[in-house]
CSV table of C-alpha atoms in Angstrom, one decimal:
chain,number,residue,atom,x,y,z
A,483,MET,CA,-26.7,-20.1,12.5
A,484,MET,CA,-28.4,-20.4,9.1
A,485,LEU,CA,-25.9,-20.5,6.3
A,486,ASN,CA,-27.1,-20.0,2.7
A,487,VAL,CA,-24.9,-22.6,1.0
A,488,VAL,CA,-24.9,-25.3,-1.6
A,489,ILE,CA,-23.0,-28.5,-0.8
A,490,ASP,CA,-21.1,-30.7,-3.2
A,491,ARG,CA,-22.5,-29.1,-6.4
A,492,PRO,CA,-19.5,-27.7,-8.3
A,493,ASP,CA,-21.7,-26.4,-11.1
A,494,ALA,CA,-23.4,-24.1,-8.6
A,495,ARG,CA,-20.4,-21.8,-8.9
A,496,ARG,CA,-22.3,-20.4,-11.9
A,497,LEU,CA,-25.6,-19.7,-10.2
A,498,PRO,CA,-26.9,-16.3,-11.2
A,499,SER,CA,-27.6,-15.7,-7.5
A,500,ARG,CA,-23.9,-15.7,-6.9
A,501,HIS,CA,-23.4,-12.6,-9.2
A,502,ARG,CA,-24.1,-8.9,-8.6
A,503,PHE,CA,-24.5,-7.3,-12.0
A,504,ALA,CA,-27.1,-8.2,-14.6
A,505,VAL,CA,-24.5,-9.0,-17.3
A,506,ALA,CA,-22.7,-11.4,-15.0
A,507,ARG,CA,-25.9,-13.0,-13.9
A,508,LEU,CA,-27.0,-13.5,-17.5
A,509,ILE,CA,-23.6,-15.1,-18.3
A,510,GLY,CA,-23.9,-17.3,-15.2
A,511,TYR,CA,-27.3,-18.4,-16.4
A,512,ILE,CA,-26.0,-19.2,-19.9
A,513,LEU,CA,-23.1,-21.2,-18.5
A,514,LEU,CA,-25.1,-22.9,-15.8
A,515,GLY,CA,-25.6,-26.5,-16.7
A,516,ARG,CA,-23.1,-26.5,-19.5
A,517,ALA,CA,-19.9,-28.6,-19.6
A,518,ARG,CA,-20.6,-30.1,-16.3
A,519,SER,CA,-17.9,-32.7,-16.7
A,520,ALA,CA,-15.3,-30.0,-17.2
A,521,VAL,CA,-16.0,-28.5,-13.7
A,522,GLU,CA,-13.4,-29.3,-11.1
A,523,ARG,CA,-14.7,-31.6,-8.5
A,524,PRO,CA,-13.0,-31.4,-5.1
A,525,GLU,CA,-13.5,-34.0,-2.4
A,526,HIS,CA,-16.1,-31.8,-0.6
A,527,LEU,CA,-17.3,-28.4,-1.5
A,528,ILE,CA,-19.4,-25.8,0.2
A,529,LEU,CA,-20.5,-22.9,-2.0
A,530,SER,CA,-21.9,-19.7,-0.5
A,531,ILE,CA,-25.0,-18.2,-2.1
A,532,ASP,CA,-24.1,-14.5,-2.0
A,533,ARG,CA,-24.5,-11.9,-4.7
A,534,ASP,CA,-20.9,-10.7,-4.3
A,535,GLN,CA,-19.3,-14.1,-4.4
A,536,THR,CA,-17.6,-14.3,-7.8
A,537,ALA,CA,-14.1,-13.1,-8.1
A,538,VAL,CA,-13.9,-12.5,-11.9
A,539,GLU,CA,-16.9,-10.2,-11.8
A,540,MET,CA,-15.7,-8.1,-8.9
A,541,HIS,CA,-12.1,-7.8,-10.1
A,542,LEU,CA,-13.2,-6.8,-13.6
A,543,THR,CA,-15.7,-4.2,-12.2
A,544,ALA,CA,-13.0,-2.9,-9.8
A,545,PHE,CA,-10.5,-2.6,-12.7
A,546,TRP,CA,-13.1,-0.8,-14.9
A,547,ALA,CA,-14.0,1.7,-12.1
A,548,PHE,CA,-10.4,2.3,-11.3
A,549,ALA,CA,-9.3,2.7,-15.0
A,550,THR,CA,-12.2,5.0,-15.7
A,551,THR,CA,-11.4,7.2,-12.6
A,552,ALA,CA,-7.7,7.2,-13.5
A,553,CYS,CA,-8.5,8.3,-17.1
A,554,TYR,CA,-10.7,11.2,-15.9
A,555,ILE,CA,-8.0,12.4,-13.5
A,556,ALA,CA,-5.2,12.0,-16.1
A,557,ALA,CA,-7.3,14.1,-18.6
A,558,SER,CA,-7.8,16.8,-16.0
A,559,LEU,CA,-4.2,17.2,-14.9
A,560,PRO,CA,-2.2,20.1,-16.4
A,561,PHE,CA,0.9,17.9,-17.2
A,562,ALA,CA,2.2,16.0,-20.2
A,563,LEU,CA,0.1,12.9,-20.8
A,564,PRO,CA,2.7,10.3,-19.7
A,565,LEU,CA,3.3,12.1,-16.4
A,566,SER,CA,-0.5,12.6,-15.9
A,567,ILE,CA,-1.1,8.9,-16.4
A,568,VAL,CA,1.6,8.0,-13.8
A,569,LEU,CA,0.2,10.5,-11.3
A,570,SER,CA,-3.4,9.4,-11.9
A,571,VAL,CA,-2.8,5.9,-10.6
A,572,PRO,CA,-2.3,6.9,-6.9
A,573,LEU,CA,-4.8,9.8,-7.2
A,574,ALA,CA,-7.4,7.4,-8.6
A,575,ALA,CA,-6.8,5.0,-5.7
A,576,ALA,CA,-7.2,7.9,-3.2
A,577,ALA,CA,-10.3,9.2,-5.1
A,578,ILE,CA,-12.1,5.9,-4.8
A,579,HIS,CA,-11.5,6.0,-1.1
A,580,LEU,CA,-13.3,9.4,-0.7
A,581,PRO,CA,-16.9,8.3,-1.0
A,582,ILE,CA,-16.1,5.3,1.3
A,583,VAL,CA,-14.4,7.3,4.0
A,584,LEU,CA,-16.6,10.4,3.8
A,585,GLY,CA,-19.9,8.6,3.0
A,586,GLY,CA,-19.2,5.9,5.6
A,587,SER,CA,-18.3,8.4,8.3
A,588,ILE,CA,-21.4,10.6,7.6
A,589,LEU,CA,-23.7,7.6,7.5
A,590,ARG,CA,-22.2,6.3,10.7
A,591,ALA,CA,-22.8,9.7,12.4
A,592,PHE,CA,-26.4,10.0,11.2
A,593,ILE,CA,-27.7,6.4,10.9
A,594,GLY,CA,-25.4,4.7,13.4
A,595,ASP,CA,-22.8,1.9,13.3
A,596,GLY,CA,-23.7,-0.9,10.9
A,597,ASN,CA,-23.7,-2.1,7.3
A,598,HIS,CA,-23.7,0.8,4.9
A,599,ILE,CA,-22.3,-1.0,1.9
A,600,LYS,CA,-25.4,-0.6,-0.2
A,601,ILE,CA,-25.7,3.2,0.3
A,602,VAL,CA,-21.9,3.7,-0.2
A,603,SER,CA,-22.1,1.6,-3.4
A,604,VAL,CA,-24.9,3.8,-4.8
A,605,ILE,CA,-23.0,7.0,-3.8
A,606,THR,CA,-19.8,5.8,-5.5
A,607,MET,CA,-21.6,4.7,-8.7
A,608,ALA,CA,-23.6,8.0,-8.7
A,609,LEU,CA,-20.3,9.9,-8.5
A,610,LEU,CA,-18.9,7.9,-11.4
A,611,LEU,CA,-22.0,8.6,-13.3
A,612,ILE,CA,-21.9,12.3,-12.7
A,613,ALA,CA,-18.2,12.5,-13.6
A,614,SER,CA,-18.8,10.4,-16.8
A,615,SER,CA,-21.7,12.7,-17.8
A,616,TYR,CA,-19.4,15.7,-17.5
A,617,VAL,CA,-16.4,14.1,-19.2
A,618,ALA,CA,-18.6,12.7,-22.1
A,619,THR,CA,-19.5,16.2,-23.1
A,620,THR,CA,-16.0,17.6,-23.2
A,621,ARG,CA,-13.5,17.6,-26.1
A,622,SER,CA,-10.9,15.6,-24.0
A,623,TRP,CA,-9.6,12.2,-25.1
A,624,ALA,CA,-11.2,10.9,-21.9
A,625,ARG,CA,-14.7,11.3,-23.5
A,626,PHE,CA,-14.2,7.9,-25.2
A,627,VAL,CA,-13.7,6.4,-21.8
A,628,ALA,CA,-16.9,8.1,-20.6
A,629,TRP,CA,-18.8,6.8,-23.6
A,630,LEU,CA,-17.5,3.3,-22.9
A,631,PHE,CA,-18.8,3.8,-19.3
A,632,PHE,CA,-22.3,4.5,-20.6
A,633,ALA,CA,-22.1,1.7,-23.1
A,634,ILE,CA,-21.4,-0.8,-20.3
A,635,LEU,CA,-24.2,0.7,-18.3
A,636,LEU,CA,-26.5,0.3,-21.3
A,637,LEU,CA,-25.3,-3.3,-21.8
A,638,ASN,CA,-26.1,-4.1,-18.1
A,639,SER,CA,-29.5,-2.6,-18.5
A,640,VAL,CA,-30.3,-4.7,-21.5
A,641,ALA,CA,-29.1,-7.8,-19.6
A,642,ALA,CA,-31.3,-6.8,-16.7
A,643,VAL,CA,-34.3,-6.7,-19.0
A,644,ILE,CA,-33.5,-10.1,-20.6
A,645,LEU,CA,-33.1,-11.6,-17.1
A,646,TRP,CA,-36.4,-10.1,-16.1
A,647,LEU,CA,-38.1,-11.7,-19.1
A,648,LEU,CA,-36.3,-15.0,-18.3
A,649,ARG,CA,-36.9,-14.9,-14.6
A,650,GLY,CA,-39.0,-18.0,-14.5
A,651,SER,CA,-36.5,-20.2,-16.4
A,652,VAL,CA,-33.6,-18.7,-14.4
A,653,GLN,CA,-35.3,-19.6,-11.2
A,654,SER,CA,-36.0,-23.2,-12.3
A,655,ALA,CA,-32.4,-23.6,-13.6
A,656,GLU,CA,-31.2,-22.5,-10.2
A,657,GLU,CA,-33.5,-24.9,-8.4
A,658,ARG,CA,-32.5,-27.8,-10.6
A,659,CYS,CA,-28.8,-27.0,-9.9
A,660,VAL,CA,-29.2,-26.9,-6.1
A,661,ARG,CA,-31.6,-29.8,-5.8
B,414,MET,CA,-4.7,9.5,28.5
B,415,THR,CA,-0.9,9.9,28.3
B,416,ARG,CA,0.8,10.9,25.1
B,417,SER,CA,2.4,7.5,24.6
B,418,VAL,CA,-0.9,5.7,25.0
B,419,TRP,CA,-2.5,8.0,22.5
B,420,TRP,CA,0.2,7.2,19.9
B,421,ARG,CA,0.1,3.5,20.6
B,422,ARG,CA,-3.3,3.1,18.7
B,423,PHE,CA,-1.5,4.0,15.4
B,424,PHE,CA,1.3,1.4,15.8
B,425,VAL,CA,1.1,-1.4,13.4
B,426,ARG,CA,-0.5,-3.7,16.0
B,427,GLY,CA,-2.6,-0.8,17.4
B,428,VAL,CA,-6.4,-0.7,17.6
B,429,PHE,CA,-6.7,2.0,14.9
B,430,TRP,CA,-6.1,-0.4,12.1
B,431,ARG,CA,-8.6,-3.0,13.5
B,432,GLN,CA,-11.2,-0.2,13.7
B,433,GLY,CA,-10.3,0.8,10.2
B,434,LEU,CA,-10.6,-2.7,8.9
B,435,ARG,CA,-14.1,-3.1,10.6
B,436,PHE,CA,-15.1,0.2,9.1
B,437,ALA,CA,-14.0,-0.9,5.6
B,438,VAL,CA,-15.8,-4.2,5.9
B,439,LEU,CA,-19.0,-2.3,6.7
B,440,ASN,CA,-18.6,0.4,4.1
B,441,VAL,CA,-16.5,-0.7,1.1
B,442,PRO,CA,-18.7,-1.8,-1.9
B,443,PRO,CA,-17.5,-5.3,-3.0
B,444,TRP,CA,-16.8,-4.0,-6.5
B,445,THR,CA,-14.2,-1.5,-5.3
B,446,GLU,CA,-12.7,-4.0,-2.8
B,447,PRO,CA,-9.8,-5.1,-5.0
B,448,ILE,CA,-8.6,-1.4,-5.4
B,449,VAL,CA,-8.8,-0.8,-1.7
B,450,MET,CA,-6.9,-4.1,-1.0
B,451,ALA,CA,-4.2,-3.2,-3.5
B,452,PHE,CA,-3.8,0.3,-2.0
B,453,TRP,CA,-3.5,-0.9,1.6
B,454,SER,CA,-1.2,-3.8,0.7
B,455,THR,CA,1.1,-1.3,-0.9
B,456,PHE,CA,0.8,1.1,2.1
B,457,PHE,CA,1.8,-1.7,4.6
B,458,LEU,CA,4.9,-2.5,2.5
B,459,VAL,CA,6.2,0.7,4.2
B,460,TRP,CA,6.1,-1.2,7.5
B,461,GLY,CA,9.9,-2.0,7.6
B,462,PRO,CA,10.1,-4.7,10.3
B,463,GLY,CA,7.2,-6.7,8.8
B,464,ARG,CA,8.5,-6.4,5.3
B,465,ARG,CA,12.1,-7.3,6.3
B,466,GLY,CA,10.8,-10.2,8.4
B,467,VAL,CA,8.8,-11.7,5.5
B,468,MET,CA,11.7,-11.2,3.0
B,469,ARG,CA,14.1,-12.9,5.3
B,470,ASN,CA,11.8,-15.9,5.7
B,471,LEU,CA,11.3,-16.0,2.0
B,472,LYS,CA,15.1,-16.2,1.5
B,473,VAL,CA,15.1,-19.4,3.5
B,474,ILE,CA,12.0,-20.9,1.8
B,475,LYS,CA,13.3,-20.0,-1.6
B,476,PRO,CA,17.1,-20.3,-1.4
B,477,GLY,CA,19.0,-18.2,-4.0
B,478,SER,CA,16.1,-15.9,-4.6
B,479,LEU,CA,16.7,-12.3,-5.5
B,480,ALA,CA,15.8,-9.5,-3.1
B,481,ILE,CA,13.7,-7.7,-5.7
B,482,ALA,CA,11.8,-10.9,-6.5
B,483,ASN,CA,11.2,-11.4,-2.7
B,484,LEU,CA,9.9,-7.8,-2.5
B,485,PHE,CA,7.2,-8.7,-5.0
B,486,ARG,CA,6.6,-11.9,-3.1
B,487,CYS,CA,6.3,-9.9,0.1
B,488,TYR,CA,3.6,-7.8,-1.6
B,489,ARG,CA,1.8,-11.0,-2.4
B,490,VAL,CA,2.0,-12.1,1.3
B,491,PHE,CA,0.6,-8.7,2.4
B,492,TRP,CA,-2.2,-8.9,-0.3
B,493,ASN,CA,-3.3,-12.3,0.9
B,494,TYR,CA,-3.1,-11.2,4.5
B,495,ALA,CA,-5.3,-8.2,3.8
B,496,TRP,CA,-8.0,-10.4,2.1
B,497,THR,CA,-7.9,-13.1,4.8
B,498,ILE,CA,-8.3,-10.7,7.8
B,499,ALA,CA,-11.0,-8.9,5.9
B,500,ASP,CA,-12.9,-12.2,5.2
B,501,ASN,CA,-12.6,-13.0,8.9
B,502,VAL,CA,-14.1,-9.6,10.0
B,503,ARG,CA,-16.7,-9.9,7.3
B,504,PHE,CA,-17.8,-13.3,8.8
B,505,LYS,CA,-17.9,-11.8,12.3
B,506,GLU,CA,-19.8,-8.7,11.3
B,507,LEU,CA,-22.0,-9.7,8.4
B,508,ARG,CA,-22.0,-13.5,8.6
B,509,THR,CA,-20.7,-13.7,5.0
B,510,ILE,CA,-19.0,-17.0,4.5
B,511,PRO,CA,-16.6,-17.8,1.7
B,512,ASP,CA,-16.6,-20.9,-0.5
B,513,TRP,CA,-14.9,-23.9,1.1
B,514,GLU,CA,-13.1,-26.9,-0.5
B,515,PHE,CA,-11.9,-29.8,1.5
B,516,THR,CA,-8.9,-32.1,1.0
B,517,GLY,CA,-8.2,-35.0,3.4
B,518,ARG,CA,-11.8,-35.1,4.2
B,519,GLU,CA,-11.6,-38.6,5.8
B,520,TYR,CA,-9.1,-37.3,8.4
B,521,PHE,CA,-11.3,-34.2,9.0
B,522,GLU,CA,-14.4,-36.4,9.6
B,523,ASP,CA,-12.4,-38.8,11.7
B,524,MET,CA,-11.4,-35.9,13.9
B,525,GLN,CA,-15.0,-34.9,14.4
B,526,THR,CA,-16.2,-38.4,15.3
B,527,ARG,CA,-13.4,-39.0,17.8
B,528,GLN,CA,-13.9,-38.3,21.5
B,529,GLY,CA,-11.5,-35.4,21.7
B,530,ALA,CA,-8.7,-34.3,19.4
B,531,ILE,CA,-6.1,-31.7,18.9
B,532,LEU,CA,-6.2,-29.6,15.8
B,533,LEU,CA,-2.7,-28.2,15.0
B,534,THR,CA,-2.5,-25.4,12.5
B,535,ALA,CA,-0.1,-22.6,11.5
B,536,HIS,CA,-0.3,-18.8,10.9
B,537,MET,CA,-1.5,-19.5,7.4
B,538,GLY,CA,-4.5,-18.4,5.4
B,539,SER,CA,-7.6,-17.7,7.5
B,540,TYR,CA,-7.1,-20.0,10.5
B,541,ASP,CA,-9.4,-17.7,12.5
B,542,LEU,CA,-12.2,-17.9,10.0
B,543,GLY,CA,-11.8,-21.7,9.8
B,544,ALA,CA,-12.1,-22.0,13.5
B,545,HIS,CA,-15.1,-19.7,13.7
B,546,LEU,CA,-16.9,-21.5,11.0
B,547,PHE,CA,-16.0,-24.9,12.4
B,548,SER,CA,-17.3,-23.8,15.9
B,549,GLU,CA,-20.6,-22.7,14.4
B,550,THR,CA,-21.2,-25.8,12.2
B,551,SER,CA,-19.7,-28.6,14.2
B,552,THR,CA,-21.4,-30.5,17.0
B,553,ARG,CA,-18.1,-30.6,18.8
B,554,ARG,CA,-17.0,-27.9,21.2
B,555,ILE,CA,-13.9,-26.2,20.0
B,556,VAL,CA,-11.4,-24.2,22.0
B,557,MET,CA,-8.9,-22.1,20.2
B,558,VAL,CA,-5.6,-21.3,21.9
B,559,ARG,CA,-3.6,-18.4,20.7
B,560,ALA,CA,-1.2,-15.7,21.7
B,561,PRO,CA,-2.9,-12.6,23.0
B,562,GLU,CA,-2.7,-9.3,21.1
B,563,ALA,CA,0.3,-7.3,22.2
B,564,ASP,CA,-1.6,-4.0,22.4
B,565,PRO,CA,-4.2,-3.8,25.3
B,566,GLN,CA,-6.7,-1.7,23.4
B,567,THR,CA,-6.5,-4.1,20.4
B,568,ARG,CA,-7.0,-7.0,22.8
B,569,GLU,CA,-10.1,-5.3,24.2
B,570,PHE,CA,-11.4,-4.5,20.7
B,571,GLU,CA,-11.0,-8.1,19.6
B,572,GLU,CA,-12.7,-9.5,22.7
B,573,HIS,CA,-15.6,-7.1,22.1
B,574,HIS,CA,-16.0,-8.1,18.5
B,575,GLY,CA,-15.5,-11.8,18.8
B,576,VAL,CA,-17.9,-14.6,17.9
B,577,ASP,CA,-19.7,-16.0,21.0
B,578,SER,CA,-19.7,-19.6,19.9
B,579,LEU,CA,-15.9,-19.9,19.8
B,580,ARG,CA,-14.0,-20.1,23.0
B,581,ILE,CA,-10.6,-18.5,22.8
B,582,GLU,CA,-8.0,-19.1,25.4
B,583,PHE,CA,-4.7,-17.2,25.6
B,584,ASN,CA,-1.4,-19.1,26.0
B,585,THR,CA,-0.2,-16.9,28.8
B,586,ARG,CA,-1.5,-18.8,31.8
B,587,ALA,CA,0.3,-22.1,31.0
B,588,THR,CA,-0.4,-24.4,33.9
B,589,GLU,CA,-4.1,-23.6,34.5
B,590,LEU,CA,-4.8,-23.6,30.7
B,591,ALA,CA,-3.2,-27.0,30.3
B,592,LEU,CA,-5.6,-28.5,32.8
B,593,ASP,CA,-8.6,-26.7,31.2
B,594,LEU,CA,-7.6,-28.0,27.8
B,595,LEU,CA,-7.1,-31.5,29.1
B,596,GLU,CA,-10.6,-31.4,30.5
B,597,THR,CA,-12.0,-30.1,27.2
B,598,ILE,CA,-10.5,-33.0,25.3
B,599,ARG,CA,-11.7,-35.5,27.9
B,600,GLU,CA,-15.2,-34.1,27.4
B,601,GLY,CA,-14.9,-34.8,23.7
B,602,GLY,CA,-14.0,-31.3,22.6
B,603,ILE,CA,-11.4,-30.2,20.0
B,604,VAL,CA,-8.5,-27.9,20.9
B,605,ALA,CA,-7.1,-25.8,18.1
B,606,ILE,CA,-3.5,-24.6,18.5
B,607,GLN,CA,-1.1,-22.8,16.2
B,608,GLY,CA,2.0,-24.8,16.2
B,609,ASP,CA,4.4,-23.0,13.9
B,610,ARG,CA,6.0,-20.5,16.2
B,611,VAL,CA,6.9,-19.9,19.8
B,612,THR,CA,5.7,-16.6,21.3
B,613,GLY,CA,6.7,-15.2,24.7
B,614,SER,CA,8.0,-17.6,27.3
B,615,ILE,CA,6.0,-20.7,26.5
B,616,SER,CA,7.8,-24.0,26.6
B,617,SER,CA,9.2,-25.2,23.3
B,618,LEU,CA,10.7,-28.2,21.5
B,619,PRO,CA,13.6,-28.2,19.1
B,620,ALA,CA,12.7,-28.7,15.4
B,621,THR,CA,14.1,-28.2,11.9
B,622,LEU,CA,12.3,-26.4,9.1
B,623,PHE,CA,13.8,-25.9,5.7
B,624,GLY,CA,17.0,-27.4,7.0
B,625,LYS,CA,17.4,-24.8,9.7
B,626,PRO,CA,17.0,-25.2,13.4
B,627,THR,CA,14.0,-23.6,15.1
B,628,THR,CA,11.6,-24.3,17.9
B,629,VAL,CA,7.9,-25.1,18.1
B,630,PRO,CA,5.5,-24.9,21.0
B,631,ALA,CA,5.7,-28.0,23.2
B,632,GLY,CA,2.1,-27.6,24.4
B,633,PRO,CA,0.2,-29.5,21.7
B,634,PHE,CA,2.5,-32.4,21.9
B,635,ALA,CA,2.4,-32.6,25.7
B,636,LEU,CA,-1.3,-32.3,25.7
B,637,ALA,CA,-1.7,-35.1,23.1
B,638,LEU,CA,0.5,-37.3,25.2
B,639,ALA,CA,-1.4,-36.6,28.4
B,640,ALA,CA,-4.9,-36.9,26.8
B,641,ARG,CA,-3.9,-39.8,24.6
B,642,VAL,CA,-5.4,-38.3,21.5
B,643,PRO,CA,-4.0,-37.7,18.0
B,644,ILE,CA,-2.9,-34.4,16.6
B,645,TYR,CA,-4.6,-33.5,13.3
B,646,PRO,CA,-2.6,-31.0,11.1
B,647,VAL,CA,-5.1,-28.7,9.6
B,648,PHE,CA,-4.3,-25.8,7.2
B,649,VAL,CA,-6.7,-23.2,5.9
B,650,VAL,CA,-5.4,-21.9,2.6
B,651,ARG,CA,-6.9,-19.0,0.6
B,652,LEU,CA,-7.4,-20.0,-3.0
B,653,GLY,CA,-8.8,-16.7,-4.3
B,654,ARG,CA,-11.4,-14.1,-3.5
B,655,ARG,CA,-13.7,-15.5,-0.8
B,656,ARG,CA,-12.5,-19.0,-1.5
B,657,TYR,CA,-10.6,-21.3,0.9
B,658,ARG,CA,-9.3,-24.8,1.1
B,659,LEU,CA,-9.3,-26.7,4.3
B,660,MET,CA,-6.5,-29.3,4.2
B,661,THR,CA,-6.4,-32.0,6.8
B,662,SER,CA,-3.4,-34.4,6.9
B,663,ARG,CA,-2.8,-37.8,8.4
B,664,PRO,CA,-3.0,-37.5,12.2
B,665,ILE,CA,0.1,-37.5,14.3
B,666,GLU,CA,0.0,-40.3,16.9
B,667,ILE,CA,2.3,-39.9,19.8
B,668,THR,CA,3.1,-43.3,21.1
B,669,ARG,CA,4.5,-43.6,24.7
B,670,SER,CA,7.8,-45.2,25.2
B,671,ARG,CA,10.4,-45.0,27.9
B,672,ASN,CA,12.0,-42.0,26.4
B,673,ARG,CA,9.6,-39.0,26.3
B,674,ASP,CA,12.0,-36.8,24.3
B,675,ASP,CA,12.1,-39.4,21.5
B,676,ASP,CA,8.3,-39.6,21.5
B,677,PHE,CA,8.1,-35.8,21.1
B,678,ALA,CA,11.0,-35.7,18.5
B,679,ARG,CA,9.1,-38.2,16.3
B,680,ALA,CA,5.9,-36.2,16.5
B,681,VAL,CA,7.6,-32.9,15.9
B,682,GLU,CA,9.4,-34.3,12.9
B,683,GLN,CA,6.1,-35.4,11.3
B,684,TRP,CA,4.6,-32.0,12.1
B,685,MET,CA,7.5,-30.1,10.6
B,686,ALA,CA,7.5,-32.3,7.4
B,687,GLU,CA,3.8,-31.4,7.0
B,688,LEU,CA,4.4,-27.7,7.8
B,689,GLU,CA,7.3,-27.5,5.4
B,690,ARG,CA,5.3,-29.1,2.6
B,691,VAL,CA,2.5,-26.6,3.0
B,692,VAL,CA,4.7,-23.6,3.5
B,693,GLN,CA,6.7,-24.6,0.4
B,694,GLU,CA,3.5,-24.7,-1.7
B,695,CYS,CA,1.7,-21.7,-0.1
B,696,TRP,CA,4.6,-19.4,1.0
B,697,PHE,CA,2.4,-16.5,0.1
B,698,GLN,CA,0.1,-17.3,2.9
B,699,TRP,CA,2.5,-17.9,5.7
B,700,PHE,CA,1.8,-14.8,7.8
B,701,THR,CA,5.0,-14.7,9.8
B,702,PHE,CA,6.1,-11.1,9.9
B,703,GLU,CA,9.0,-11.6,12.2
B,704,PRO,CA,12.2,-13.4,11.1
B,705,TYR,CA,11.4,-17.1,11.8
B,706,TRP,CA,14.9,-18.3,12.0
B,707,PRO,CA,17.3,-16.5,14.3
B,708,GLU,CA,20.1,-14.6,12.6
B,709,PRO,CA,23.4,-16.6,12.9
B,710,ALA,CA,25.9,-14.9,15.2
B,711,ARG,CA,28.8,-13.2,13.3
């Protein structure tokens, strides 16, 4: 079995290749090679090179997606705000499952059993985008959350452009790190 | 299909949840994973026997602890369990490996260079993932011994979705298995056994954990004595999202004397000291959902 790993290089934790979103990849690139002595050095270390490997990035993105969904649901409920916020928490958790369960099942029926993560991810993000586009145009307090959503998307797009411009130096920094 | 069989798939150890986990691994975007994990960890807190089992064990591990605090600790156990079983299925289905750190590397390497050894572990962290990874990266042949799934459909599902390179043996056919394992060790292979709890009618040895009497499987100790190989305590501890530590401790050597019971007692004592140290540190990853210590008679 071929494993895409880096062995005994603690600083490789910051490799841009271990991050999914452009902002996180750019931060990884900036931090790569800095403060090497401060990195914890265990006896032996095997780091996987996978774009979904970093915990902070994934937890922050999950929190952002969850909080955004919960805000949209709370704003649309016909109850007093505190009650709506309380109710929005389980409803948002259930809502986030919908594209996974429905999308996954439909994909399985049409494409067959297998890895559908990429398509489900695109569907989920597209649904968030559609919901944000709608909420951003309303007079509800949740429009600020929708604007924040678009601001983060814009920030990620800017980071993607910067990364594309720096692609040569990012690649050589990664190669230096894993060498 | 009878009505009882149809319902069985939805029991907590039923095949429905294994199928659901596989579906999730193949469909959940990683950036929504923490939400899904938090939701299902909360859902499984409704599983009364499991929750009560963990809370009762926590009461012994953390004497004087409050029930409400142990309920939150129980949630942490369920949360860690959800991540570890997902990581295991992710490896089997997508070949995604987590990050690994090693402690006690000298013992781990010593185990690999020896002609045969016993790897003794516990129901902690991702022991399955550790064994699978080890089997695919090591030159040594590894045989994992474990209790079979209670549900026949679940057992069939797990056999169908297993990793080819890892040989799994079930501890139900004691005598023939002992001979097979002895042969494996003599051929230079490594036998991995979970040595923290006794399931079914397998033979056991008396032990003490957290000052309370219990029993541990006798198999690994008898096998070590017969094969004249050391036992390496190995624990796979989850450090965070897709991040594990493989901890190998000083090997347990079973020296032969005139009194076999004393030989076993010394080895069991060393194993229990190791297990207690790790469980004390990583109680949130000791996946023992049944009460470990029997309730004292009233």
